[in-house]
PDB file of C-alpha atoms in Angstrom:
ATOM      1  CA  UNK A  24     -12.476 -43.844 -38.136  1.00 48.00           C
ATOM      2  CA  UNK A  25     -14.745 -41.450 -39.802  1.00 50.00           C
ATOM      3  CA  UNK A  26     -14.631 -39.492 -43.044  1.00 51.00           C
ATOM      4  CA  UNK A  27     -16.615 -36.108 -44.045  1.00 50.00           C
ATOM      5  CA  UNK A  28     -16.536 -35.273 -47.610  1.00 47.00           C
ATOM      6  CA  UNK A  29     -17.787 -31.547 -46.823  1.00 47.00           C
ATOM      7  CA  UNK A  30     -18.320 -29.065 -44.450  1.00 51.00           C
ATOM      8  CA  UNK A  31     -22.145 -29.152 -44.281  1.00 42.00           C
ATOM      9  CA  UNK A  32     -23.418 -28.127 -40.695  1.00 42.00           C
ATOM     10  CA  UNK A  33     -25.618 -31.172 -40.527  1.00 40.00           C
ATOM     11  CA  UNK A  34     -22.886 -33.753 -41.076  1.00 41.00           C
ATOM     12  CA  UNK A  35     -21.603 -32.522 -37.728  1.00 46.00           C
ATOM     13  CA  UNK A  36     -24.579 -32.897 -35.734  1.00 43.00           C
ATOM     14  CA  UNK A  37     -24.052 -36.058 -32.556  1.00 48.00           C
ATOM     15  CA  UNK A  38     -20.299 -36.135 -33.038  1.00 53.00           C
ATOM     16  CA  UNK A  39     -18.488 -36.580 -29.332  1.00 60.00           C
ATOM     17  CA  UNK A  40     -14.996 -35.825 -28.469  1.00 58.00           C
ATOM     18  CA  UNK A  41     -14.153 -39.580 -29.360  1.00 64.00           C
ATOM     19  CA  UNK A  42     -15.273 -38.724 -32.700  1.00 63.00           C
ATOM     20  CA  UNK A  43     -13.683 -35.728 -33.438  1.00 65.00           C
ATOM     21  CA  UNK A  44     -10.322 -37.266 -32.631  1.00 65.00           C
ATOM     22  CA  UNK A  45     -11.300 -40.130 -35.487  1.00 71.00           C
ATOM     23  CA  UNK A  46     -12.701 -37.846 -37.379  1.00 77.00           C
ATOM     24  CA  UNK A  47     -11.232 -36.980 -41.740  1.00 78.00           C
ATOM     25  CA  UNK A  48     -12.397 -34.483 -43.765  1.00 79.00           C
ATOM     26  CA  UNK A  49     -11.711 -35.501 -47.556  1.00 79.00           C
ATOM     27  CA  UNK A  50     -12.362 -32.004 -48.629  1.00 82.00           C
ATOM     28  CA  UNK A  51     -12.851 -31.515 -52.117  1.00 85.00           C
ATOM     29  CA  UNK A  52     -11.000 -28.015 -52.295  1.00 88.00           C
ATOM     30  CA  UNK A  53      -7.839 -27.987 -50.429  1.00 91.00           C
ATOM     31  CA  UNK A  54      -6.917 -31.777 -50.207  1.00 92.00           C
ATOM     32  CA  UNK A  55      -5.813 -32.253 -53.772  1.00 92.00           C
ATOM     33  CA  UNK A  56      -3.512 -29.328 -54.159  1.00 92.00           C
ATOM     34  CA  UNK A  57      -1.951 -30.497 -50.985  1.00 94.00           C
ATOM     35  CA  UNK A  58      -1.538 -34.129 -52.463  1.00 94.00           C
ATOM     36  CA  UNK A  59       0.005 -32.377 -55.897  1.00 94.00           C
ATOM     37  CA  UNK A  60       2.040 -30.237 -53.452  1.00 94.00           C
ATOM     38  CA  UNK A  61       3.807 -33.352 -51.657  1.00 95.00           C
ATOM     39  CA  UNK A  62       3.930 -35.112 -54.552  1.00 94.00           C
ATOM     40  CA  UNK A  63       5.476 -32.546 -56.330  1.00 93.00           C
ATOM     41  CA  UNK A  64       8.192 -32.130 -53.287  1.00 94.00           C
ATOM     42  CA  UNK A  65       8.908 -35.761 -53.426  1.00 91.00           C
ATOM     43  CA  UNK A  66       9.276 -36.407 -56.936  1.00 90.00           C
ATOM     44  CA  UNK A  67      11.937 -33.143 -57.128  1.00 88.00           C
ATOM     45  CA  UNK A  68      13.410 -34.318 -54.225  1.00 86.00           C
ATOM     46  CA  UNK A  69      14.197 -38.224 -55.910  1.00 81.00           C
ATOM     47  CA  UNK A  70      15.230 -35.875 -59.330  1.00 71.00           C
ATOM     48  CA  UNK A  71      17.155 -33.933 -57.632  1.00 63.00           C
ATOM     49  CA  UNK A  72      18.966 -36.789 -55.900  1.00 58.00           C
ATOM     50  CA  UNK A  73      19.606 -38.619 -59.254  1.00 57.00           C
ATOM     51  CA  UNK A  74      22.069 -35.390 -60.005  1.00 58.00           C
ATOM     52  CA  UNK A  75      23.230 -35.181 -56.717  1.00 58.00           C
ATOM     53  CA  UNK A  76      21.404 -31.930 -55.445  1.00 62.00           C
ATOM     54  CA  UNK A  77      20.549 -32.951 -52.184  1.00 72.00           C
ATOM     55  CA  UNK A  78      18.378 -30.643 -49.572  1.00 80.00           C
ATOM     56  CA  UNK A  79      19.719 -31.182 -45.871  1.00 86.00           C
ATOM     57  CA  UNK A  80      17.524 -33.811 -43.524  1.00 88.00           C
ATOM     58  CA  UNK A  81      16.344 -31.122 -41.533  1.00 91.00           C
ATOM     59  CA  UNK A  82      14.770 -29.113 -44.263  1.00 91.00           C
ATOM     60  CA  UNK A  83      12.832 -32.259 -45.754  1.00 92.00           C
ATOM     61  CA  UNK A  84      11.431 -32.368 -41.956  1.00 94.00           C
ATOM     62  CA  UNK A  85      10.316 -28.868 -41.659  1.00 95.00           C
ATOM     63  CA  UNK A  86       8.473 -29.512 -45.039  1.00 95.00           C
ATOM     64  CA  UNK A  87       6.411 -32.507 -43.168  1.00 95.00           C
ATOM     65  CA  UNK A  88       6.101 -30.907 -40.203  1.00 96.00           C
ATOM     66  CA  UNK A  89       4.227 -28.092 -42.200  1.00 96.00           C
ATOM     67  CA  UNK A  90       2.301 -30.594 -44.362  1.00 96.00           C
ATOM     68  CA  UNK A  91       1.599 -32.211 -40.746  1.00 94.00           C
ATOM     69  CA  UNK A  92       0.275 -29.402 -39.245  1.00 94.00           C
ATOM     70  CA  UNK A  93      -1.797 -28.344 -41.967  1.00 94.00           C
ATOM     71  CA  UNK A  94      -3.374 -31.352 -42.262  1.00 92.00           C
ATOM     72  CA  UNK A  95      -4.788 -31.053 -39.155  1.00 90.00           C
ATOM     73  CA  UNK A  96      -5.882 -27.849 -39.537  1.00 89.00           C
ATOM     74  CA  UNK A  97      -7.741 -28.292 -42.523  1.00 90.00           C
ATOM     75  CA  UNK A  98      -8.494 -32.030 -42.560  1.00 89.00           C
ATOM     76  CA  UNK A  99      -8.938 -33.621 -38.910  1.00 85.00           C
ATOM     77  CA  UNK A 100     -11.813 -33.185 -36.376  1.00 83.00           C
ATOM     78  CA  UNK A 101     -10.548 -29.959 -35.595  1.00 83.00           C
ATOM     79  CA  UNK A 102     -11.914 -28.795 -38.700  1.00 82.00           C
ATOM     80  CA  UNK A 103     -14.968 -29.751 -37.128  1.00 80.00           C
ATOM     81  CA  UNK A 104     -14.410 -28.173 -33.892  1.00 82.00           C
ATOM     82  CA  UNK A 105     -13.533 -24.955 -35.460  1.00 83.00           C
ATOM     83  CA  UNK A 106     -17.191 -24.754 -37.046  1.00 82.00           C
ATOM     84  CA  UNK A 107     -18.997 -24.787 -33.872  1.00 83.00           C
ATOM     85  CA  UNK A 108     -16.274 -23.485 -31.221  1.00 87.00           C
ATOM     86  CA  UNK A 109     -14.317 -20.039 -31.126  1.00 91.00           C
ATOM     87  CA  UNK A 110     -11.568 -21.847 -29.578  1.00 90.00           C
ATOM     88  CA  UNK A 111     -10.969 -24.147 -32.041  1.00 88.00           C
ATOM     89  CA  UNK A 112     -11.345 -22.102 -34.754  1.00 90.00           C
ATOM     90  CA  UNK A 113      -8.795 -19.991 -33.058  1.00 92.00           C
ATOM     91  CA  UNK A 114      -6.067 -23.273 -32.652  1.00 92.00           C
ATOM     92  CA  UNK A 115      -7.007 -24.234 -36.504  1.00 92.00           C
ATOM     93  CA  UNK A 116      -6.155 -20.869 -37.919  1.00 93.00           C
ATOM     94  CA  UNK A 117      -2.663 -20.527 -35.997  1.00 94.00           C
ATOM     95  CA  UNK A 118      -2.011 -24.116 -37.075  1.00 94.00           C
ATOM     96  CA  UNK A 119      -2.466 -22.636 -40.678  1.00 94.00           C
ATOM     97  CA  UNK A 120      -0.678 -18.712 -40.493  1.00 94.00           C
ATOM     98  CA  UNK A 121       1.588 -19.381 -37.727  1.00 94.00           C
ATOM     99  CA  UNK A 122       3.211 -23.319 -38.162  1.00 95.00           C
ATOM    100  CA  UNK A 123       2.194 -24.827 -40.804  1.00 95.00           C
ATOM    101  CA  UNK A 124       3.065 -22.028 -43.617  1.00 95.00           C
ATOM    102  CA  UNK A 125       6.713 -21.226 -42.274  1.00 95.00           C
ATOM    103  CA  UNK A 126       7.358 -24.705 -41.468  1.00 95.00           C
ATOM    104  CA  UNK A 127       6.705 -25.228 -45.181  1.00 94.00           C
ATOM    105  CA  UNK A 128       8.867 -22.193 -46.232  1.00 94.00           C
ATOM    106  CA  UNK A 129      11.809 -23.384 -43.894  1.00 93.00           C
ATOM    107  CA  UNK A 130      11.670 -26.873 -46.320  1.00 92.00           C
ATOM    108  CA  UNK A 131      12.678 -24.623 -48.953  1.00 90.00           C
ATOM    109  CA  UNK A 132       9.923 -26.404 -51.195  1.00 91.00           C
ATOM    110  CA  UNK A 133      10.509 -23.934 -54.731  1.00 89.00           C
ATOM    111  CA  UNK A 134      12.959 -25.935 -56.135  1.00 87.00           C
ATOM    112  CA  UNK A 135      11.565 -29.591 -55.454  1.00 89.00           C
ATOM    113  CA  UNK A 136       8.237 -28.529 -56.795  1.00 90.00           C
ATOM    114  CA  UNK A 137       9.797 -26.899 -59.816  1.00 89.00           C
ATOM    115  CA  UNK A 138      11.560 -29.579 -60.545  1.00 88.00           C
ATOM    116  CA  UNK A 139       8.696 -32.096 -60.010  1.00 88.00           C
ATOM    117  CA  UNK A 140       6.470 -30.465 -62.766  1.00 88.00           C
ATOM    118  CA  UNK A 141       6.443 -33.023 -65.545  1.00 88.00           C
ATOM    119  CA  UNK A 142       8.862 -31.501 -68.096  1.00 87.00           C
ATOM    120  CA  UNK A 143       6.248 -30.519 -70.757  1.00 87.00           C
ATOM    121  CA  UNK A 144       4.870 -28.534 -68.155  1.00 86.00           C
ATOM    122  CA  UNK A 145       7.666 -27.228 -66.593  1.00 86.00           C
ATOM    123  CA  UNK A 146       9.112 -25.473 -69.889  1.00 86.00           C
ATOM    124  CA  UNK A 147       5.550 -24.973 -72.080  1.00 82.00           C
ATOM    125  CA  UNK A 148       3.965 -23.576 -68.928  1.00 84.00           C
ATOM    126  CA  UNK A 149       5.374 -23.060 -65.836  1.00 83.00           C
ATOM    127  CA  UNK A 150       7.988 -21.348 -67.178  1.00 81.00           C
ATOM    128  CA  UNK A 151       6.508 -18.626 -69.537  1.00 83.00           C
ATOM    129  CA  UNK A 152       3.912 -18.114 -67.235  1.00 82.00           C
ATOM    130  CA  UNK A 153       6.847 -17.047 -64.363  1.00 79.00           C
ATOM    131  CA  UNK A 154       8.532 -14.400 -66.750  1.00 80.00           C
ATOM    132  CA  UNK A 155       5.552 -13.458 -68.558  1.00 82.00           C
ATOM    133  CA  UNK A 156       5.204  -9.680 -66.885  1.00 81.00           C
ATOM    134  CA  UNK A 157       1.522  -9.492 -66.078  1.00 81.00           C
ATOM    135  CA  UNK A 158       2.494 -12.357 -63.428  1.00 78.00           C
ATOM    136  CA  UNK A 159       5.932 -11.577 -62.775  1.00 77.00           C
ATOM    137  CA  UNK A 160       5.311  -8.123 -62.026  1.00 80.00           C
ATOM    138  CA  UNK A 161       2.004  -8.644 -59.079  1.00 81.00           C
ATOM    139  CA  UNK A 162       3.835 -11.767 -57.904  1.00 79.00           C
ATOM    140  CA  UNK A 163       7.096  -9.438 -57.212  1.00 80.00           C
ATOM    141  CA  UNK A 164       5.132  -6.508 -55.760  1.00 83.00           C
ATOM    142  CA  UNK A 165       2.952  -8.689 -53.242  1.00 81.00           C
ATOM    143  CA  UNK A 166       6.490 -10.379 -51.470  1.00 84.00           C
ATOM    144  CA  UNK A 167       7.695  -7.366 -51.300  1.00 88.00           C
ATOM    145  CA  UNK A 168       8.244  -6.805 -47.032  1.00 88.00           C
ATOM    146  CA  UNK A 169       5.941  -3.957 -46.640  1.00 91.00           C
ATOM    147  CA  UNK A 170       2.996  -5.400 -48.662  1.00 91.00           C
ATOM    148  CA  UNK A 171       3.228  -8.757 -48.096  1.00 91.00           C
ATOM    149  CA  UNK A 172       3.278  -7.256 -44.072  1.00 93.00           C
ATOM    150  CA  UNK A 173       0.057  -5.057 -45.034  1.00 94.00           C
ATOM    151  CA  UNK A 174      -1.595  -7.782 -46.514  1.00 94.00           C
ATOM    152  CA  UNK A 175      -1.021 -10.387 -43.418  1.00 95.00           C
ATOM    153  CA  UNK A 176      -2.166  -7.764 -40.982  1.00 95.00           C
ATOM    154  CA  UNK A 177      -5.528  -7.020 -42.635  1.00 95.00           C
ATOM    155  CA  UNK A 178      -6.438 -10.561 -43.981  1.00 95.00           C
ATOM    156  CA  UNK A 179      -5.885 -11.228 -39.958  1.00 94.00           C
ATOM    157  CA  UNK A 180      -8.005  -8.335 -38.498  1.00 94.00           C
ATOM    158  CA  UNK A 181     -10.650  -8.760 -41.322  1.00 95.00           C
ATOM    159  CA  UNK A 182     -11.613 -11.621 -40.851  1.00 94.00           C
ATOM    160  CA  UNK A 183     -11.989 -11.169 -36.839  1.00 94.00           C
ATOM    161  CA  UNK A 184     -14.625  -8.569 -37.730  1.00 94.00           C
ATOM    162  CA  UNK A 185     -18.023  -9.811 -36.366  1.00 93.00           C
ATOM    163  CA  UNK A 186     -19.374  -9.888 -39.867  1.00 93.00           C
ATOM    164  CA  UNK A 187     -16.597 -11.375 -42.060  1.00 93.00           C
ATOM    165  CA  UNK A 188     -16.043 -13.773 -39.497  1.00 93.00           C
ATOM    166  CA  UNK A 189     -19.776 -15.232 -38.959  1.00 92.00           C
ATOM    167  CA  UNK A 190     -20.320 -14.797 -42.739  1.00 93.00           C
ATOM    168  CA  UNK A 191     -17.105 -17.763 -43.060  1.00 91.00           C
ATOM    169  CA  UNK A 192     -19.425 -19.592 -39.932  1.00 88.00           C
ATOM    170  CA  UNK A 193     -22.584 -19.382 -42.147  1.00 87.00           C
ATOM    171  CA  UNK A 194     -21.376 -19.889 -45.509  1.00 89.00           C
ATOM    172  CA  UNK A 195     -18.849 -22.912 -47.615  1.00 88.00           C
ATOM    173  CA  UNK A 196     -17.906 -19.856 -49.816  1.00 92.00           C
ATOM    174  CA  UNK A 197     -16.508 -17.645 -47.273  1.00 93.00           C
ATOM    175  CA  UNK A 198     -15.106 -20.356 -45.247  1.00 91.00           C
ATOM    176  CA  UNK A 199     -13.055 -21.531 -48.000  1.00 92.00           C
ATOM    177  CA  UNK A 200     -12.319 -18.126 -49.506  1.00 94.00           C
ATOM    178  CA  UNK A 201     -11.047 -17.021 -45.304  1.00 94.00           C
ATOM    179  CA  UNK A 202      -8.814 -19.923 -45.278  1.00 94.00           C
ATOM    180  CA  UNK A 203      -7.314 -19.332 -48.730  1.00 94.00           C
ATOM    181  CA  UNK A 204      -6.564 -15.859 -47.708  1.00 95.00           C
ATOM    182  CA  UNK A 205      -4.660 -17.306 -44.489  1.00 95.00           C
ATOM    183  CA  UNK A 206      -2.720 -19.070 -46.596  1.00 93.00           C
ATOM    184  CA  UNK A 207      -1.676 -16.592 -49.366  1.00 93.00           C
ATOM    185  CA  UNK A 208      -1.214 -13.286 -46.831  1.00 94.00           C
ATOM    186  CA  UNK A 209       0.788 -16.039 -44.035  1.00 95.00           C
ATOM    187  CA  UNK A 210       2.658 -17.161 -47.552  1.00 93.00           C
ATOM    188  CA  UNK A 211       3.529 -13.543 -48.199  1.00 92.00           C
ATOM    189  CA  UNK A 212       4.293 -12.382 -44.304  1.00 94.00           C
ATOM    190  CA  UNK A 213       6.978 -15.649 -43.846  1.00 94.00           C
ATOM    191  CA  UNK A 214       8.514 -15.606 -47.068  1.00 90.00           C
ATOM    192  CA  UNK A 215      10.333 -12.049 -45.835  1.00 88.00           C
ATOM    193  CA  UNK A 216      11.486 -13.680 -42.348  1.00 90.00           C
ATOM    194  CA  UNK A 217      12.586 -16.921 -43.733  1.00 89.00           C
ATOM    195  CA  UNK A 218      14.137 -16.333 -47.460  1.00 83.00           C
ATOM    196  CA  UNK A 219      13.048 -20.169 -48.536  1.00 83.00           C
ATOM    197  CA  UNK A 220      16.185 -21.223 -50.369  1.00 78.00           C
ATOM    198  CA  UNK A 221      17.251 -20.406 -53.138  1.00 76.00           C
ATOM    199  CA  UNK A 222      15.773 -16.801 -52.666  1.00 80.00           C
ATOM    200  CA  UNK A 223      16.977 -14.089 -50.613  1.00 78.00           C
ATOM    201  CA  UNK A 224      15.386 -11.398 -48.890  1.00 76.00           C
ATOM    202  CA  UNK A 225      15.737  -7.657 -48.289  1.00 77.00           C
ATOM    203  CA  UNK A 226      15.145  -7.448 -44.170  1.00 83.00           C
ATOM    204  CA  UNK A 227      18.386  -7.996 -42.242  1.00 86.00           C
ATOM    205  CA  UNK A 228      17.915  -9.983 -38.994  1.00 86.00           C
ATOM    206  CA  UNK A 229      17.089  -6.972 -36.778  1.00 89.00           C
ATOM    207  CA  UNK A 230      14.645  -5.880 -39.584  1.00 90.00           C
ATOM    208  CA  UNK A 231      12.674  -9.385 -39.118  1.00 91.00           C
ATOM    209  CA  UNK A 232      12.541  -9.117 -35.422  1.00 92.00           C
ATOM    210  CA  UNK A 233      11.263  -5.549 -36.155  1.00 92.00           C
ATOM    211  CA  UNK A 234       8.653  -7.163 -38.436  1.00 92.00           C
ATOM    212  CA  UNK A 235       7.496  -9.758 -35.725  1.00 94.00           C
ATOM    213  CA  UNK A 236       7.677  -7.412 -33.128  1.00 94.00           C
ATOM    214  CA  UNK A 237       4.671  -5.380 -35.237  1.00 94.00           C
ATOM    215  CA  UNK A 238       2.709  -8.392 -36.503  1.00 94.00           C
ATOM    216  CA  UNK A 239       2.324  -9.560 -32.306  1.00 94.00           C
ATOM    217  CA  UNK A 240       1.266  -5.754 -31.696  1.00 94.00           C
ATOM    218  CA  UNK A 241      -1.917  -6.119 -34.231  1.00 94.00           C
ATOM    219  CA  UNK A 242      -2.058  -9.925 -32.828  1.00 94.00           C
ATOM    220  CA  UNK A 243      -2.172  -8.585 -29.288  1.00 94.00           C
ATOM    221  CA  UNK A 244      -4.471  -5.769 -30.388  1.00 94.00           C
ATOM    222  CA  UNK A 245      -7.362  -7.939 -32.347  1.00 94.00           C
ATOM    223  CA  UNK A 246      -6.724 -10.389 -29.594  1.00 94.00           C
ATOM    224  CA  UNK A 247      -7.500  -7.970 -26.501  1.00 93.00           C
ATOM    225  CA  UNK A 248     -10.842  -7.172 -28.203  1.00 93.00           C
ATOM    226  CA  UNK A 249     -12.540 -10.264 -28.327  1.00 93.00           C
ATOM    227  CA  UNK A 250     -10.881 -11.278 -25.488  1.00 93.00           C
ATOM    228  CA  UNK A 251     -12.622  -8.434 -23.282  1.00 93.00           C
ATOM    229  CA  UNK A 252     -15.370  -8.075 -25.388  1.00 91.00           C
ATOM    230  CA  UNK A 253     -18.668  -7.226 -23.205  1.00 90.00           C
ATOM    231  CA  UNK A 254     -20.916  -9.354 -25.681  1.00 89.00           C
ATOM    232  CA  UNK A 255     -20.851 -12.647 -27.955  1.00 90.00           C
ATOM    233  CA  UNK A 256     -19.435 -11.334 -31.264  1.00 91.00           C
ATOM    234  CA  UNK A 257     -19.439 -14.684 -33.120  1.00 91.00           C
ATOM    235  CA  UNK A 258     -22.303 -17.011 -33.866  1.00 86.00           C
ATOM    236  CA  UNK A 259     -21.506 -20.742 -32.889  1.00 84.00           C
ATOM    237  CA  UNK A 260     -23.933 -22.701 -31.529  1.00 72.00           C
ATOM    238  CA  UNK A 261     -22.236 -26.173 -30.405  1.00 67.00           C
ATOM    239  CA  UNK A 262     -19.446 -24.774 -27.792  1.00 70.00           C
ATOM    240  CA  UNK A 263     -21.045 -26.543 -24.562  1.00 68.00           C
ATOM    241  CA  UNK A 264     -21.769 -29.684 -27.328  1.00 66.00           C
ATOM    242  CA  UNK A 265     -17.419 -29.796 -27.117  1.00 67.00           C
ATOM    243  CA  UNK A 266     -16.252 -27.616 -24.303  1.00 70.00           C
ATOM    244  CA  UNK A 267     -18.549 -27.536 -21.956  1.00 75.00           C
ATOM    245  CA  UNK A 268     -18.427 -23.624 -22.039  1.00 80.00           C
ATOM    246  CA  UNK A 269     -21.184 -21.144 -22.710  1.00 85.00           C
ATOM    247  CA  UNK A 270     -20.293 -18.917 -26.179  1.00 86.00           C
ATOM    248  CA  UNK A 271     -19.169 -16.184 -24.282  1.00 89.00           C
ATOM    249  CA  UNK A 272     -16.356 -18.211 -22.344  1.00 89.00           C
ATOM    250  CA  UNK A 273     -15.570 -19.777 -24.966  1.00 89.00           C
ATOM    251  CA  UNK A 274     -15.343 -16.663 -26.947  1.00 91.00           C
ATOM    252  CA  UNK A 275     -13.081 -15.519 -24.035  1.00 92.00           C
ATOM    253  CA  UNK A 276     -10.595 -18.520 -24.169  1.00 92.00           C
ATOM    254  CA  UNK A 277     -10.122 -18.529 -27.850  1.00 92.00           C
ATOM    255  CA  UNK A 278      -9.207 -14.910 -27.324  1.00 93.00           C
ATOM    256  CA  UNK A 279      -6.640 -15.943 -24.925  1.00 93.00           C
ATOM    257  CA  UNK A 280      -5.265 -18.211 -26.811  1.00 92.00           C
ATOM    258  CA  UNK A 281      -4.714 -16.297 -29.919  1.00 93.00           C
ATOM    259  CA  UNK A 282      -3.015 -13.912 -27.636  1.00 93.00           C
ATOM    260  CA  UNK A 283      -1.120 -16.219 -25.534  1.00 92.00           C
ATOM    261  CA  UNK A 284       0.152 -18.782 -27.733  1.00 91.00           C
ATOM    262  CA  UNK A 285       0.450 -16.041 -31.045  1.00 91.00           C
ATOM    263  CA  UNK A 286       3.053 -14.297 -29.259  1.00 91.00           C
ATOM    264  CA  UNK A 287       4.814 -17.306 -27.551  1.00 93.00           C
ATOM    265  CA  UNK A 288       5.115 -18.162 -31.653  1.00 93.00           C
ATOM    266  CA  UNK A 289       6.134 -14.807 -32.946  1.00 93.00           C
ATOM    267  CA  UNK A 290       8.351 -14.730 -29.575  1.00 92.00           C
ATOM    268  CA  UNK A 291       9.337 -18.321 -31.069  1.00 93.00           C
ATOM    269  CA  UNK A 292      10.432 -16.973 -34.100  1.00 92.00           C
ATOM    270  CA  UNK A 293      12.365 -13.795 -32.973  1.00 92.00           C
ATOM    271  CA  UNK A 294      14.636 -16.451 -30.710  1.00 91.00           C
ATOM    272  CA  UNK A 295      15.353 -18.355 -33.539  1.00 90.00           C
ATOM    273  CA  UNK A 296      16.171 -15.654 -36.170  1.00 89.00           C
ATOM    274  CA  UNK A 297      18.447 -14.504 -33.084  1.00 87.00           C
ATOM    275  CA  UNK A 298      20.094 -17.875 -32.453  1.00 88.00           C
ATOM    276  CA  UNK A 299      20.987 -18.143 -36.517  1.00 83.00           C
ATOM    277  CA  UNK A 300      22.230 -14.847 -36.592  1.00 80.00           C
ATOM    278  CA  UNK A 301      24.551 -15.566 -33.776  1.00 82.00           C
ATOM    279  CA  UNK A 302      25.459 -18.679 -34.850  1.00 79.00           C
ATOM    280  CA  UNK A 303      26.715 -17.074 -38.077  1.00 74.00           C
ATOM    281  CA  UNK A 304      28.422 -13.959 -36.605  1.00 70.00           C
ATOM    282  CA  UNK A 305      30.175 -17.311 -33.991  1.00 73.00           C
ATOM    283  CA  UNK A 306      31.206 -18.953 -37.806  1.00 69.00           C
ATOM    284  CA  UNK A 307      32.855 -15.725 -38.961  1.00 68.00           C
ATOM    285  CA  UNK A 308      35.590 -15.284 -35.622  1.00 65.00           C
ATOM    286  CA  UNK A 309      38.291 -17.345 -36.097  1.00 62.00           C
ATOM    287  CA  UNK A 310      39.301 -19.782 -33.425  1.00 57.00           C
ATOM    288  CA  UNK A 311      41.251 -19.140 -30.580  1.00 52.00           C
ATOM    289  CA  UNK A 312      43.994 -21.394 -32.124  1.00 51.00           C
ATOM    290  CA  UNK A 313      44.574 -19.581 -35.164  1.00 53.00           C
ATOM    291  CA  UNK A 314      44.238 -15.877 -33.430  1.00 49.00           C
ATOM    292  CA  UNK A 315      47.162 -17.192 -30.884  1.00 47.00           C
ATOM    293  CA  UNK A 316      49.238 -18.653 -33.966  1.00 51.00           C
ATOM    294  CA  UNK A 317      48.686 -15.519 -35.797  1.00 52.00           C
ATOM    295  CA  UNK A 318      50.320 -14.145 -32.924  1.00 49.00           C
ATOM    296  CA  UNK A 319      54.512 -12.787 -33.544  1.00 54.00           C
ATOM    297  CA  UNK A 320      56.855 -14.555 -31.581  1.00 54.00           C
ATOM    298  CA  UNK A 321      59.919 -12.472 -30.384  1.00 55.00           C
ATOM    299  CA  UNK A 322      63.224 -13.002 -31.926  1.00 47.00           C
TER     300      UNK A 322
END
């Protein structure tokens, strides 16, 4: 097993496949907030326990699901991979906007992490700093559906812009800074669709399908560019090193894949909002038993 403490190009250099599966990346940026953020989760979750507030199984598994899949986003050899391959830059960042962040959301992780903060914190900081209005009021405007859908949609086509996109290639800064944005604008886009418990939200069911429905449109759009695309827009240099494929195939089957398997995952999450709508409209009908007793007999 080997571990990478950054993302310098020349720690990358000789690495096979074999590697790359064996292959931690203790980054210094995002690996400690996701250690607080489990932490956090697990401590509220034992708290909450003691006062018997317990979150269903199913919600605690959706939470490491998420923390699964991000971590191998943003800490295995496909970190790696996505520096000097299309492709797998293309499998990291739906692992990050498209499974990780609503599998998070679907743990319903507010409450836990609230009530994980060390009390001092909690009510001397946490807690001003959520009502104090300079926050409250940005922090309110961004979830709102239509921004938080405006801000997904451009963080995703901006940063498939030749420029943007080989700047985040070339550069720690912009890498880091792309994959913060991921997170934040995917954080804003799936809080709408989901409504982590204990919030609500203000699309109805056919109003989220409505919203995925749009989201896959600009996915299939961005997608269908560099999928077709006439010329190499993005600058890595390793893919045959990996995939055996010259940058412009390559270029051509991360394309794909952020076409194909996006929508198969927005098309994911449309079936699902559908099946828990139905399932709740099946919970309000009352069963056959108590429609036939309901039922007059004649004198």
């Amino acid at each position: 097993m080997s571990i990478a403490y950054a993302h310098a190009g020349e720690v990358h250099l000789g690495l096979s496949w074999t590697d790359l599966l064996t292959h931690f990346t203790l980054d210094p940026v995002f690996l400690p907030p996701m250690v607080l953020l489990v932490w956090l989760y697990l401590r509220g979750l034992r708290l909450r326990r003691e006062r018997r507030m317990i979150l269903p199984t199913w919600r605690v598994v959706c939470f490491g699901a998420g923390v699964v899949a991000l971590a191998l986003g943003l800490f295995s050899g496909l970190d790696i991979l996505a520096e000097s391959s299309f492709t797998g830059h293309m499998i990291q960042h739906m692992l990050i906007m498209q499974v990780g962040t609503p599998l998070l959301l679907l743990g319903a992780p507010f409450l836990p992490v609230v009530r994980g903060l060390p009390r001092v914190l909690r009510w001397k900081a946490f807690v001003p700093m959520a009502n104090a209005r300079w926050v409250r009021g940005p922090v309110l405007m961004l979830f709102r559906p239509v921004p938080a859908f405006a801000v997904y949609a451009l963080v995703f086509a901006f940063w498939h812009l030749p420029g943007f996109h080989n700047a985040a290639i070339r550069s720690d800064f912009f890498h880091y800074l792309q994959h913060a944005s991921f997170g934040l604008g995917s954080l804003f886009f799936w809080w709408n669709l989901i409504s982590p418990y204990p919030f609500t939200t203000r699309l109805n069911p056919f109003m989220r399908v409505g919203w995925l429905f749009l989201i896959s449109v600009v996915n299939t759009a961005v997608s269908s560019v560099v999928t077709w695309s006439k010329g190499v827009l993005y600058n890595y240099a390793d893919t045959e090193r990996y995939l055996g494929l010259s940058p412009m195939n390559d270029q051509a089957l991360g394309g794909a894949l952020m076409w194909v398997m996006g929508g198969m995952l927005y098309l994911t999450a449309i079936g699902a909002i559908f099946a828990v709508y139905a399932a709740g409209e099946t919970a309000k009908e009352p069963g056959r038993g108590k429609v036939l007793s309901d039922v007059p007999r004649r004198a």
